[in-house]
Structures are given as structure tokens and as C-alpha cells.
XYZ file of C-alpha atoms in Angstrom:
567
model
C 45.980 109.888 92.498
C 47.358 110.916 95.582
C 45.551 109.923 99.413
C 46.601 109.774 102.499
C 45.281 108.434 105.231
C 45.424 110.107 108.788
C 46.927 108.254 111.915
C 44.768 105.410 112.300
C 41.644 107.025 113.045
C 39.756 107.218 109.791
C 36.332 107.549 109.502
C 34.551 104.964 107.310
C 32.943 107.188 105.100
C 36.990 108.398 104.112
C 37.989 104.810 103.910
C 34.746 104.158 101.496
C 35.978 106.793 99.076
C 39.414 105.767 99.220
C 38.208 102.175 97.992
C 35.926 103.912 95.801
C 38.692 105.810 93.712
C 40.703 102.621 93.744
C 37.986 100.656 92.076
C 37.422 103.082 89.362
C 41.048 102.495 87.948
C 40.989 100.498 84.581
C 43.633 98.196 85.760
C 45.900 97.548 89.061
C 48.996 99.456 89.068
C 52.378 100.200 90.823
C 50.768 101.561 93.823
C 47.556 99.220 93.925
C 46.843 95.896 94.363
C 43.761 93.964 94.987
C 43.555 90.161 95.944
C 40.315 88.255 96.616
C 41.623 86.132 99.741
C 38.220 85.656 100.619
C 39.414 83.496 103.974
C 43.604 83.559 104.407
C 47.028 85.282 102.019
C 49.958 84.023 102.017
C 52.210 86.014 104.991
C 55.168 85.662 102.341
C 53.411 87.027 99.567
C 52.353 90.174 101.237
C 55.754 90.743 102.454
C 56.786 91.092 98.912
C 53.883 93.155 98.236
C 54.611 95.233 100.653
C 58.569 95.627 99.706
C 56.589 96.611 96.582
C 54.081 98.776 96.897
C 56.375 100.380 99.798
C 59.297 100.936 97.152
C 56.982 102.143 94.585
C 54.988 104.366 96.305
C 58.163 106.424 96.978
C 59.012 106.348 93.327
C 55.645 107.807 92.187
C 55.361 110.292 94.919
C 52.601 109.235 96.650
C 52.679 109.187 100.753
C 50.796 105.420 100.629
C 50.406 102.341 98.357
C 46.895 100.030 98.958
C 46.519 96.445 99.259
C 42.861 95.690 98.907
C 41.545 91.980 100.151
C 38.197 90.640 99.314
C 38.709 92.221 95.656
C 39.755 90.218 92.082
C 41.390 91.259 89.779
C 38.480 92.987 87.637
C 36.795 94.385 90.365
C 33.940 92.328 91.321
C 33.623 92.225 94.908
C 33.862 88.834 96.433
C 34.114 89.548 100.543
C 36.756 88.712 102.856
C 36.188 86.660 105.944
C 39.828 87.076 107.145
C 39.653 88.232 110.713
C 41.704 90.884 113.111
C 43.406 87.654 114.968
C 44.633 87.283 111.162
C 45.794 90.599 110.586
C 47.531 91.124 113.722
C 49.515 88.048 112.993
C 50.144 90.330 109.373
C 51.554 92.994 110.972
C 53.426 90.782 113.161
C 54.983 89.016 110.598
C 55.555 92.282 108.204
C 57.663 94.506 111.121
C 59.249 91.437 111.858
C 60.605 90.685 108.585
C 61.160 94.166 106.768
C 63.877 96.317 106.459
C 63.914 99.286 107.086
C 61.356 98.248 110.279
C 57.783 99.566 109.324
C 54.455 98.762 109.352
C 50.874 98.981 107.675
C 49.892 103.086 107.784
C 45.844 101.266 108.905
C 43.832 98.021 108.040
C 40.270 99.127 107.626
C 37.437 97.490 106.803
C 34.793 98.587 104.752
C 31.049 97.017 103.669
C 30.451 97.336 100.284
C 27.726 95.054 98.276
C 27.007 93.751 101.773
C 30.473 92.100 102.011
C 33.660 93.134 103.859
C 36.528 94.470 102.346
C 39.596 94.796 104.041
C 41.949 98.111 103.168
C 45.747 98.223 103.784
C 47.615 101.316 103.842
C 50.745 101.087 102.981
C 53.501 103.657 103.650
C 56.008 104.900 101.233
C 59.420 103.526 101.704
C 61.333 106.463 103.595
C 63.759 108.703 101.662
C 66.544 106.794 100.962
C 66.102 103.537 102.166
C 64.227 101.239 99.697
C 62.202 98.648 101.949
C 62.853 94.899 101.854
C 61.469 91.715 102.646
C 63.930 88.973 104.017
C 66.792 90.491 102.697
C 64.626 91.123 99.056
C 64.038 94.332 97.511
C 60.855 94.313 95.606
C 59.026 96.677 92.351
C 56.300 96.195 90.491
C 56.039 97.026 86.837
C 52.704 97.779 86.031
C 50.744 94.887 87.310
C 53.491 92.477 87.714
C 55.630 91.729 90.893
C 59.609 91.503 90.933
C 62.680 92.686 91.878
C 63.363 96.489 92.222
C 65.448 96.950 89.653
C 69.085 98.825 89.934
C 67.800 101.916 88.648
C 64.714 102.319 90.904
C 67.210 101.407 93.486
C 70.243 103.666 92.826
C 67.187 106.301 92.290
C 65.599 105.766 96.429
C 68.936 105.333 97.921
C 69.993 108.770 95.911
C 67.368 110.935 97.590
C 69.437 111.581 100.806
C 73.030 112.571 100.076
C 74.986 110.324 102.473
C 77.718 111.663 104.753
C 81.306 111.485 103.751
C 82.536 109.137 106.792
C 86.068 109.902 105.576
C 85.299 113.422 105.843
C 84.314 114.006 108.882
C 85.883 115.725 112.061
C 86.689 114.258 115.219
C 86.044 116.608 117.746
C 88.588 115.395 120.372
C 91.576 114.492 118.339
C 94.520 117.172 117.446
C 97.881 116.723 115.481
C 99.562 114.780 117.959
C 97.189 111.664 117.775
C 99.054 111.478 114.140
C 102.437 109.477 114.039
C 105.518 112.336 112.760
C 107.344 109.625 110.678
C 104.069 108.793 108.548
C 103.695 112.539 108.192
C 107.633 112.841 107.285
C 106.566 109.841 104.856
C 103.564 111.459 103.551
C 106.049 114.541 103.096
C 108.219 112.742 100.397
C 104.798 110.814 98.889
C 103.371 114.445 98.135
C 106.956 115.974 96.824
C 106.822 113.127 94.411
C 103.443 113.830 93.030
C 103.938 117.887 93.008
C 107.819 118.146 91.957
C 107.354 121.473 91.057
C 106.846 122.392 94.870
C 109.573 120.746 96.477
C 111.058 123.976 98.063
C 107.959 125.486 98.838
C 106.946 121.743 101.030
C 109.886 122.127 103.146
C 108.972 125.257 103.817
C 105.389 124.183 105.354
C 104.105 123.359 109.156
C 102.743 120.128 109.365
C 99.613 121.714 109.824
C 99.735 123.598 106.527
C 101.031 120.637 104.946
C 97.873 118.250 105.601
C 95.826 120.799 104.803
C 97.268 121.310 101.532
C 97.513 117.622 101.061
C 93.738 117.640 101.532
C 93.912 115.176 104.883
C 93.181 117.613 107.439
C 89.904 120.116 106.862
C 90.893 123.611 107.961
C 93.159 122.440 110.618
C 90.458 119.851 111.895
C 91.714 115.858 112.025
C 89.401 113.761 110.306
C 88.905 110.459 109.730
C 90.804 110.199 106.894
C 94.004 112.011 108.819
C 93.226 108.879 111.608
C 93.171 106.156 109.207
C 96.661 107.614 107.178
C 98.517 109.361 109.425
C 97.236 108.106 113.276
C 99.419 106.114 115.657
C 98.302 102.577 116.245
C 97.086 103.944 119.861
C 94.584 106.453 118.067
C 92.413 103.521 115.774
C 90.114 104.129 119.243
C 89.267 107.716 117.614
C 87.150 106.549 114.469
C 85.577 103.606 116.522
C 83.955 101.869 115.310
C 85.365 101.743 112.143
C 89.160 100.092 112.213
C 92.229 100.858 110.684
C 93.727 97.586 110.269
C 95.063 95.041 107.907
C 95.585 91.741 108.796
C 97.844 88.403 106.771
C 97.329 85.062 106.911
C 99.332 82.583 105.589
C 97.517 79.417 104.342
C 99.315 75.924 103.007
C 97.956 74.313 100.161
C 95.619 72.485 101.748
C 93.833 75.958 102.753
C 94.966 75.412 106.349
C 96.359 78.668 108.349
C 99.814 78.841 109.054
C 100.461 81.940 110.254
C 99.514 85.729 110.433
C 100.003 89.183 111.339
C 98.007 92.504 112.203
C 98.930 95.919 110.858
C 97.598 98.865 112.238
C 97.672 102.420 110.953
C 99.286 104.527 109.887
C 98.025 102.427 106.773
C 100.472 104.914 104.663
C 103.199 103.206 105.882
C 101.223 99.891 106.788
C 100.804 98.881 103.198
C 104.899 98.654 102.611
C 105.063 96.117 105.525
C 102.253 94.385 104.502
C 103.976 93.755 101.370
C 107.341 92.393 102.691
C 105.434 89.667 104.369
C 104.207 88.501 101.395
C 106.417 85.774 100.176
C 106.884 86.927 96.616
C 108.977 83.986 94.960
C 110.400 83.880 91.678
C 108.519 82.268 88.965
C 110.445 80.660 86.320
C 109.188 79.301 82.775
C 110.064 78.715 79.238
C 109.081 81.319 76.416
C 108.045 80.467 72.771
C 111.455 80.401 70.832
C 114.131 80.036 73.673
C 115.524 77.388 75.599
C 116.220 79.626 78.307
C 113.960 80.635 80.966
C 112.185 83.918 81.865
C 112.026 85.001 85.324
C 109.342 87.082 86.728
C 107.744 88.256 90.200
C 105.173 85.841 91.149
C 103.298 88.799 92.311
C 104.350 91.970 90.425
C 104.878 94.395 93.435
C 102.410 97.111 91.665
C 99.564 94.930 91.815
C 100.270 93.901 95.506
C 100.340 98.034 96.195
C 97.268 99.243 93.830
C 94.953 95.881 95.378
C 96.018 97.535 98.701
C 95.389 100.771 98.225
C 92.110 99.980 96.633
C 91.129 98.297 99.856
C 91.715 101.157 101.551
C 90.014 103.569 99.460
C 87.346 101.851 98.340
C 86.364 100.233 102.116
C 82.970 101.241 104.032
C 84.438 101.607 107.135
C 81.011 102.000 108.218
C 80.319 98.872 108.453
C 83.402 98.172 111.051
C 85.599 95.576 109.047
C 89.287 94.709 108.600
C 91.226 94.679 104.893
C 91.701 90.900 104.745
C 95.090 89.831 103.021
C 95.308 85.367 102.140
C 98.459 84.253 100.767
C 98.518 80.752 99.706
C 101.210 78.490 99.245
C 100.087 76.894 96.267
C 100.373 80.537 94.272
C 97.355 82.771 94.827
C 96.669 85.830 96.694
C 93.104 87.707 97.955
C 92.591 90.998 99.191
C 88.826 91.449 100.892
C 88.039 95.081 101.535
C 84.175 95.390 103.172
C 81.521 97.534 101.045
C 79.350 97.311 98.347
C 81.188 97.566 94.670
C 80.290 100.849 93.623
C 81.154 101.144 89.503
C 78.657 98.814 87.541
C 80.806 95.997 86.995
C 84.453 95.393 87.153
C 85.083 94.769 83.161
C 83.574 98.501 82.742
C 86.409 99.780 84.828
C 88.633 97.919 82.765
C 87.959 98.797 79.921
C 86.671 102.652 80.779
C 89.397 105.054 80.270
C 87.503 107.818 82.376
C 87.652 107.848 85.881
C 84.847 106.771 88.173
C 82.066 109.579 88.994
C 81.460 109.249 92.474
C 83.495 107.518 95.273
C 82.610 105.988 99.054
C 85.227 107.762 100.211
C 85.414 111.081 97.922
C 87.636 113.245 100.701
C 90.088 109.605 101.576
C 90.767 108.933 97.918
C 91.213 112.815 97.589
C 94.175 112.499 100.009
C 95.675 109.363 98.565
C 95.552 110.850 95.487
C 97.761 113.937 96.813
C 99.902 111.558 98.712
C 100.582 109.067 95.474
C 98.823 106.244 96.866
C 95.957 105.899 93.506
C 95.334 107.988 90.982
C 91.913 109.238 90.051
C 91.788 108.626 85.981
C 90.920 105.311 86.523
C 93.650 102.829 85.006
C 94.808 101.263 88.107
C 92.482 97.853 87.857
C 93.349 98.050 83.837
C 96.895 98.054 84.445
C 96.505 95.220 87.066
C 94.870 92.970 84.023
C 97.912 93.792 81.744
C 100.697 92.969 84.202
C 98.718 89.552 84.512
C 97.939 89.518 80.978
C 101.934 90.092 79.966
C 103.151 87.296 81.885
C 100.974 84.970 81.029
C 98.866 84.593 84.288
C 95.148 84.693 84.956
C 93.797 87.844 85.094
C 92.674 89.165 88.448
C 89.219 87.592 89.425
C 86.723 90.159 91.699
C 83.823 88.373 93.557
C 81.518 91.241 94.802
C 78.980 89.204 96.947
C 78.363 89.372 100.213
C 78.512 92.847 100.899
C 82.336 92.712 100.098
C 85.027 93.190 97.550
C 87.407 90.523 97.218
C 90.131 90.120 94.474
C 91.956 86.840 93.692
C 95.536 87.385 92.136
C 97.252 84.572 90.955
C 101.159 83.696 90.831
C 101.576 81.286 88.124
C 100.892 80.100 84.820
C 97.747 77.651 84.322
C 98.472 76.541 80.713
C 101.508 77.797 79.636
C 100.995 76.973 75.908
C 97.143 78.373 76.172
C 97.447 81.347 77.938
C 100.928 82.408 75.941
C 99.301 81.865 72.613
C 95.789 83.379 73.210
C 97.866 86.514 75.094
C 100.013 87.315 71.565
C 96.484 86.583 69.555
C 96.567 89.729 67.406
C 93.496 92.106 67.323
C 92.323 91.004 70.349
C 91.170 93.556 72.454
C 91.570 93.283 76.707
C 88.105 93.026 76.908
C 88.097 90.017 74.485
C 90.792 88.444 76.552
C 88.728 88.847 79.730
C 85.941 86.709 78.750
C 88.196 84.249 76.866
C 89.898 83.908 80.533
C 86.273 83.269 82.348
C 85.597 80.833 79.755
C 89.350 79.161 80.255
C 87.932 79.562 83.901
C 84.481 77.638 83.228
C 82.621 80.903 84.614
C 79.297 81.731 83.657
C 78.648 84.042 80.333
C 75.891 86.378 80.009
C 73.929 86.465 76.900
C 75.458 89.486 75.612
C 79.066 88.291 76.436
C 78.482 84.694 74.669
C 77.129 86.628 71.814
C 79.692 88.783 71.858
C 82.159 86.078 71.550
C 80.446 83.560 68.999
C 79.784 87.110 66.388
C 83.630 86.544 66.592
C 83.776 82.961 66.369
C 85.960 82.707 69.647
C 84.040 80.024 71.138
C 81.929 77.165 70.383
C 79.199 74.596 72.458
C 76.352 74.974 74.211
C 75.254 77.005 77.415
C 76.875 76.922 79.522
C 79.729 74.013 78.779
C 81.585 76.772 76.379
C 85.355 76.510 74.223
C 87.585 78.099 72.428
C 86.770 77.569 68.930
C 88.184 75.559 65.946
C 89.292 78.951 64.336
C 91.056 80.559 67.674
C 92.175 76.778 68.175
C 94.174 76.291 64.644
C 96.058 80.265 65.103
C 97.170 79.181 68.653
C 98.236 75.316 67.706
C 96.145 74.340 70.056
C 94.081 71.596 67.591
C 94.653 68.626 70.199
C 93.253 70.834 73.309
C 90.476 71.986 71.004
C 89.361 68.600 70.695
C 89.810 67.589 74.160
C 87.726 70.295 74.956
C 84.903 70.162 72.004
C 85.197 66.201 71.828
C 83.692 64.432 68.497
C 80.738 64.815 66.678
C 78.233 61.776 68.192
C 78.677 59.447 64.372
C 82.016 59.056 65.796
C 81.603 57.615 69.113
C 78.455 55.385 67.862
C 81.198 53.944 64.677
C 83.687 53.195 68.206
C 80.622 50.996 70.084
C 79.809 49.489 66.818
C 83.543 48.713 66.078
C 84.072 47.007 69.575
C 80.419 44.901 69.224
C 81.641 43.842 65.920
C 85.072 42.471 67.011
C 83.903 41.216 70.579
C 80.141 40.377 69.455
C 79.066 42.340 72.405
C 79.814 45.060 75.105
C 78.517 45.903 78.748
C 77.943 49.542 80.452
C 81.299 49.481 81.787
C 82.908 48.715 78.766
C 81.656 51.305 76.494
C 82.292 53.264 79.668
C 85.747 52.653 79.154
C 85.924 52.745 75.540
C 84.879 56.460 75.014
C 84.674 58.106 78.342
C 87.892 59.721 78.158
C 87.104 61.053 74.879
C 84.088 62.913 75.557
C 84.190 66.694 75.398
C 86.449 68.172 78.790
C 84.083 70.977 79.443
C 81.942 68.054 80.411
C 81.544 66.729 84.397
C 81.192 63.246 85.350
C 77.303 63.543 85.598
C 76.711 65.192 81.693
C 79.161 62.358 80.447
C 77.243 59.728 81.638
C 74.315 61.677 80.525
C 75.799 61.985 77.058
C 76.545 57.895 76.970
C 72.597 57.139 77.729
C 71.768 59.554 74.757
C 74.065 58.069 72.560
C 72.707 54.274 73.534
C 69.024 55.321 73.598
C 69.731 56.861 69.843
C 71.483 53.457 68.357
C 68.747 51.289 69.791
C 65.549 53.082 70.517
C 66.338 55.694 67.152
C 68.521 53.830 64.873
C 67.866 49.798 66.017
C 71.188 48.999 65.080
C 72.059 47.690 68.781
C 70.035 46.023 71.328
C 70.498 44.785 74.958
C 70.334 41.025 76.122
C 71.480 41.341 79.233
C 68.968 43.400 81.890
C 68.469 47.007 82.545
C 71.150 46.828 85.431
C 73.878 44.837 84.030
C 73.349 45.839 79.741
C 75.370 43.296 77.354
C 74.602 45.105 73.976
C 74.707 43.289 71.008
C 74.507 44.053 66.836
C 70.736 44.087 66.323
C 69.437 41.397 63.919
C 68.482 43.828 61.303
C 71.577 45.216 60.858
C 73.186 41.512 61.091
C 71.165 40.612 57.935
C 72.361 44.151 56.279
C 75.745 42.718 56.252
């Protein structure tokens, strides 16, 4: 059912049919909603609603969604005394709070049964942009209110093809706003990914030459050309974007120490970013040799590819900086700004096709000419196996905020863990990945802990998870495995009972001490005491075989007198 309603003038005999053909559907749905609010709604509420009905009414073609007040659910009419003071402080609230900034299409109201009943017209969210409310994007499924799921989403912000940034021509540059040593550069970068035109490079202009390395567009500079190839004086040209990288140097006690800027040409800017880096050598012992292996703390691929991704992969739209933190206690990030575009880092990882769409298609073209990245996607993969080789964590993406930051660590955590669980055979990288969140206490979707327990790779509960018995006994790892799973509960109730036995009783603090440090690892300090209480209320509330003489505060528990007379 498609209506639309005209400016704000509509007659009331329009805005009576309009309610009529929404009363005659059998239920509410995506782009209809009624509410009897017979004197106030919720301002909150109807922003979501309208996020909603907004975002839906552009998925199912229609120009305008209705909210109908003074209305339930099946029908009946009920009457509305909500006033215009009331709605303007609505609409107020609605352009004040949505994203993109629109309002109610008209708020009519119509007399039916002898009661008013107010109309909202709602437009559809405008190509491209799905509306929000504070920062929410809303859908409905059928009668229920949500979130707008990814795919309804992708599917709005799809309808306009955005503009290449890194494509596009700027008007007032030319050739010499580019530096001639990162062109020279570029030069030997593109010789070394096309060997088999060596003579026929040297032969080039620089102008033929970026055009053939895809950086210029028919002798036009572009963004991309700025960002690569521009001196430092020309970042001014793709304002207000920036082509810069900056380093800081933080202690171990996350305090700066020092930094530095780098400016394009980012070709070149990425090498000197690199020699700032303190990269140390890491040494440690390997399984079956008293002498020690000696490796990179930071192998100098992964420093290039997390750069170059950065670069790629940035929305310079948004006008921020590729943030580089090295730490002194043996971890490095690299922030890039932007949204992460594949659906999750592990299916990069493990995908061994490249991705099907980039920000920056005509930028990652040109790196890919100039042997910055490749395009088949096995970049991030080879990152985890570098990692995964020498025994580190593997590379750790947080994608909130708007942002893309990667955390790279230089050293071993458990040498004896990560070694053993590393040679595991048959385990595939993706295995390994979510054995290293779990070694990292991060949270496990359902289909990754079911994944995992099919396998018998971990054991516990949501979401305190560990390696299991079986992975536990092939990596000698028994005593950790313990440490980590802790003892069934018989066992720590036989300790109290032990201790009452020999010392006749035992206070709070002294169980506390008894079997606090042998309570499962994955535990905090909060679900260990929490796990004491349940194992006290169960031996005297469950089992009577203890009970407390002492008060509620200060607990001296003591054998029962049933189980006395058992012995």
C-alpha cells in the first residue's frame, strides 16, 4: 500500500482515508504502527519508531511510514487527548536527535467515533543514509522493534554509489606538487613488481609512468598521487583529509615519552616510520635445546603490511592521522580511522580470496602496482603466522569507535603454552585464533564456543572458559589445566571438613585462606568469593554437616552435631 501525503496541506477527508486503509490491515507492520497514548508517548520511544519506520519505509519502497496515536493494537479506537504544545515539543525533540536531520512529513488529526486521532507521516529514510536515533539505527520485523540489522543496512547505504575520495582530481595541482625522489622510489617499487618491463620503465616520462602505475588518471593528480607521491608542502591539496603518520613512544607505565610526525610522501614515509621503532631482539629457549633462539621482536613485515594497511584501508574522509604506539613493555598499535569494511577480521584470515570491494579501490590499485599490498588477500593471514611461528600472540583488531586499531605484540606470554598449543597437530589457524582469545579471556560467541567444545578444546562455563583436560595432557600442561579448571566442589568441602576436624573449628578468613588459591584461575576475586558462599551455604543449609556459632559477620564454623554422632 503505497500513500503519500502532499506538503502539509492535506485535506481531512485525504487524511480520513489514509487512516481508513491503515485500519483495515490485519495486523501492524514494518511501515505502520499504532499506539493508544490516549494523553502523553514516550519522546524516546518515538525516536526509535521513527529510526524505524523511517529505515523501513525505504526498504519497502514506500515514500512514508505512519505512526497512528489514539489507536491499540487491534484497532479499537480509544482517542487521544495529546495536544499541539505536545507535538511541537515531538518534532522538537525528533530533528534534534536524528541523523540524518529530518522531520515528521505532517501530524494530522482526524475525528473518528467522535474521538481524535492523531496521524504522523513519516518520511522514508533518504537514499543512502539509513536514519538514526541517538547514534541508534532502528528496523522493525514485522510488528516488533529493534536494531536494523547489517543487511538492511549494507542494503540503504548501497543505494548511492559513493565517490572514490582516492580517485578524485584536484583541479589545481600538477606534477610538480609530487616529490622526484618518491617518484624515483616508486620507479624501482614498480620494476620490482613488473620485472618483465624493466627496460621499457626507464624508457617512460614521469607522466607516463604514474599513469601506467595507475596513480595519476589521464595525466590528472589525484588524491591518491598527493597522499604517495606529494611533498610534505602539498598535504594542503587534499585538505581536509591528511597525509600523516605520527609515533609515540610510551614507557611501561603508558606514559608518553616521545614522538614524531611523518608527512607524505607516505611511500617513502612508512620506511622511516619503521626505523624509529625500537625493534629489539627477543631471546628465549626452544623445546629440546639449551641454547637460545633469537628473533625480531617485531618481524619487519608485519610492521610494513600494518602500515600499509593503514594507509589503504583509511577514510580520509573523515580527516584523521595513522596513529603508531610503541610501548616499552613489548607491544605495538597501529590506528587507521574508518569503518572495518570485510565482515570480521577471522574471515580475512582465514579467506583465501581477496576482498570484493575496497574504501579506497583506485589507492590500493596504486599500491598494488607500486608493491606496497597485494590484492589476493593473505597479508593479515601471514601477519597471524609470523606471530603464530614465534610463539607470540596473534595480532588483536579492535574495530570500535569508528576506527581500526591493531595490537602487535613483541614477546612471549607463556612460553610453555603458547609453544605447545602452536606445534598442536591438526590444528587449523582458525582453531588457534580462538584458542588465543580464550588464552586472552575474550568473549566467545555461541558458534565459536561450540565450535571449540565439538572439539573438546575447552571446558567451563560462559564465559570463564579453558583449555581442556584432553588439549591439556598432549601439551603437558596438566598442572596449568588445573590451575585454570580448579577441583570438582567434593574436594574443597573434604579440605574445610579436614581443617574443622583437626582445629574443631574455622572462621571466614580461614577457609579463605585454606582454598582460595586453589580455586579455578579463570575466576576474579568477586566469583571466588562467590564460589566460597556456595560451597558454605551447600555443607550447612544442603548437606548439615557444618554449622556456624559465631555471627553472620565474624562465622566460626563448626562439625554439625549430626555428623558428630555419625562418627
Amino acid at each position: 500500500m503505497s500513500i503519500s501525503l502532499s506538503n502539509n496541506k492535506i485535506a481531512i477527508s485525504t487524511m480520513e482515508r489514509i487512516l481508513d486503509n491503515l485500519l483495515q490491515l490485519s495486523t501492524e507492520n514494518e511501515v505502520a504502527e499504532f499506539k493508544e497514548a490516549k494523553n502523553q508517548f514516550d519522546k524516546d520511544k518515538l525516536g526509535q519508531y521513527f529510526s524505524a519506520l523511517a529505515n523501513e519505509a525505504n526498504l519497502n519502497g514506500q515514500n512514508e511510514a505512519y505512526l497512528v496515536m489514539g489507536v491499540k493494537n487491534d484497532k479499537s479506537i480509544v482517542g487521544t487527548s495529546i495536544n499541539d504544545t505536545q507535538i511541537n515539543d515531538y518534532k522538537a525533540e525528533i530533528i534534534r536527535h536524528t541523523s540524518p536531520r529530518i522531520n515528521f512529513s505532517n501530524v494530522a488529526a482526524v475525528l473518528k467515533q467522535g474521538k481524535k486521532v492523531l496521524v504522523f507521516a513519516i518520511p522514508a529514510a533518504p537514499k543512502g543514509q539509513p536514519v538514526s536515533w541517538k547514534g541508534h539505527y532502528y528496523g522493525r520485523d514485522g510488528e516488533s522493534l529493534g536494531a536494523l540489522n547489517q543487511y538492511e543496512f549494507d542494503k540503504i547505504k548501497s543505494q548511492i554509489v559513493s565517490q572514490d575520495w582516492s580517485a578524485q582530481i584536484i583541479k589545481s595541482a600538477s606534477i610538480d606538487d609530487l616529490s622526484k625522489e618518491a617518484i624515483q622510489f616508486a620507479r624501482v617499487q614498480y620494476k620490482e613488481k613488473h620485472p618483465k618491463l624493466k627496460e621499457e620503465i626507464d624508457a617512460w616520462s614521469d607522466e607516463t609512468f604514474l599513469d601506467k602505475a595507475k596513480v595519476t588518471s589521464k595525466g590528472k593528480i589525484t588524491n591518491t598521487a598527493i597522499l604517495l607521491l606529494g611533498k610534505p608542502e602539498s598535504e594542503y591539496l587534499i585538505n581536509p583529509a591528511t597525509a600523516r603518520i605520527t609515533w609515540i613512544l610510551k614507557d611501561k607505565d603508558n606514559i608518553e615519552k616521545d614522538y614524531a610526525h611523518f608527512y607524505n610522501p607516505l611511500i617513502t614515509a612508512v620506511e622511516q616510520v619503521s626505523l624509529k621503532i625500537r625493534n629489539l631482539k627477543y631471546r628465549y629457549i626452544k623445546s629440546g635445546t639449551l641454547f637460545p633462539d633469537e628473533v625480531d621482536q617485531y618481524d619487519p613485515y608485519i610492521i610494513r603490511e600494518a602500515l600499509h594497511n593503514c594507509i589503504a584501508h583509511q577514510d580520509y574522509t573523515l580527516g584523521g592521522k595513522i596513529i603508531v604506539v610503541e610501548n616499552e613493555d613489548g607491544w605495538l598499535t597501529f590506528t587507521n580511522s574508518g569503518k572495518f569494511i570485510p565482515n570480521s577480521v577471522e574471515e580475512v584470515v582465514t579467506s583465501d580470496s581477496p576482498e570484493p570491494k575496497y574504501r579506497n579501490t583506485f589507492l590500493v590499485g596504486a599500491m598494488v602496482n607500486l608493491n606496497m599490498i597485494d590484492t589476493i588477500g593473505s597479508g593479515i593471514k601471514r601477519m597471524y603466522n609470523i606471530q603464530r611461528k614465534k610463539y607470540f600472540p596473534l595480532p588483536e583488531y579492535d574495530l570500535s569507535n569508528n576506527k581500526v586499531k591493531v595490537t602487535i605484540v613483541g614477546k612471549v606470554i607463556d612460553v610453555n603454552y603458547a609453544r605447545k598449543i602452536a606445534e598442536m597437530p591438526n590444528l587449523s589457524l582458525d582453531e588457534i585464533i580462538l584458542l588465543d582469545k580464550v588464552a586472552k579471556l575474550k568473549i566467545l560467541s555461541d558458534d565459536e564456543i561450540k565450535s571449540l567444545k565439538s572439539k573438546h578444546l575447552i571446558e567451563g562455563r560462559k564465559p570463564n572458559f579453558h583449555i581442556s583436560s584432553d588439549v591439556a595432557e598432549i601439551v603437558g600442561e596438566k598442572a596449568s589445566y588445573i590451575k585454570q579448571r580448579g577441583f570438582k566442589d567434593d574436594h574443597y568441602k573434604k579440605m574445610i571438613i579436614d581443617y574443622i576436624q583437626t582445629y574443631n573449628q574455622a572462621s571466614k578468613g580461614e577457609i579463605d585462606e585454606l582454598i582460595l588459591d586453589i580455586l579455578p584461575s579463570v575466576l576474579d576475586k568477586k566469583q571466588k568469593d562467590n564460589k566460597i558462599k556456595n560451597i558454605i551455604y551447600s555443607l550447612s543449609k544442603k548437606e548439615h554437616i557444618i554449622e556456624n556459632k559465631g555471627t553472620n559477620r565474624n562465622p566460626k564454623w563448626i562439625l554439625s552435631l549430626s555428623k558428630k554422632e555419625d562418627e
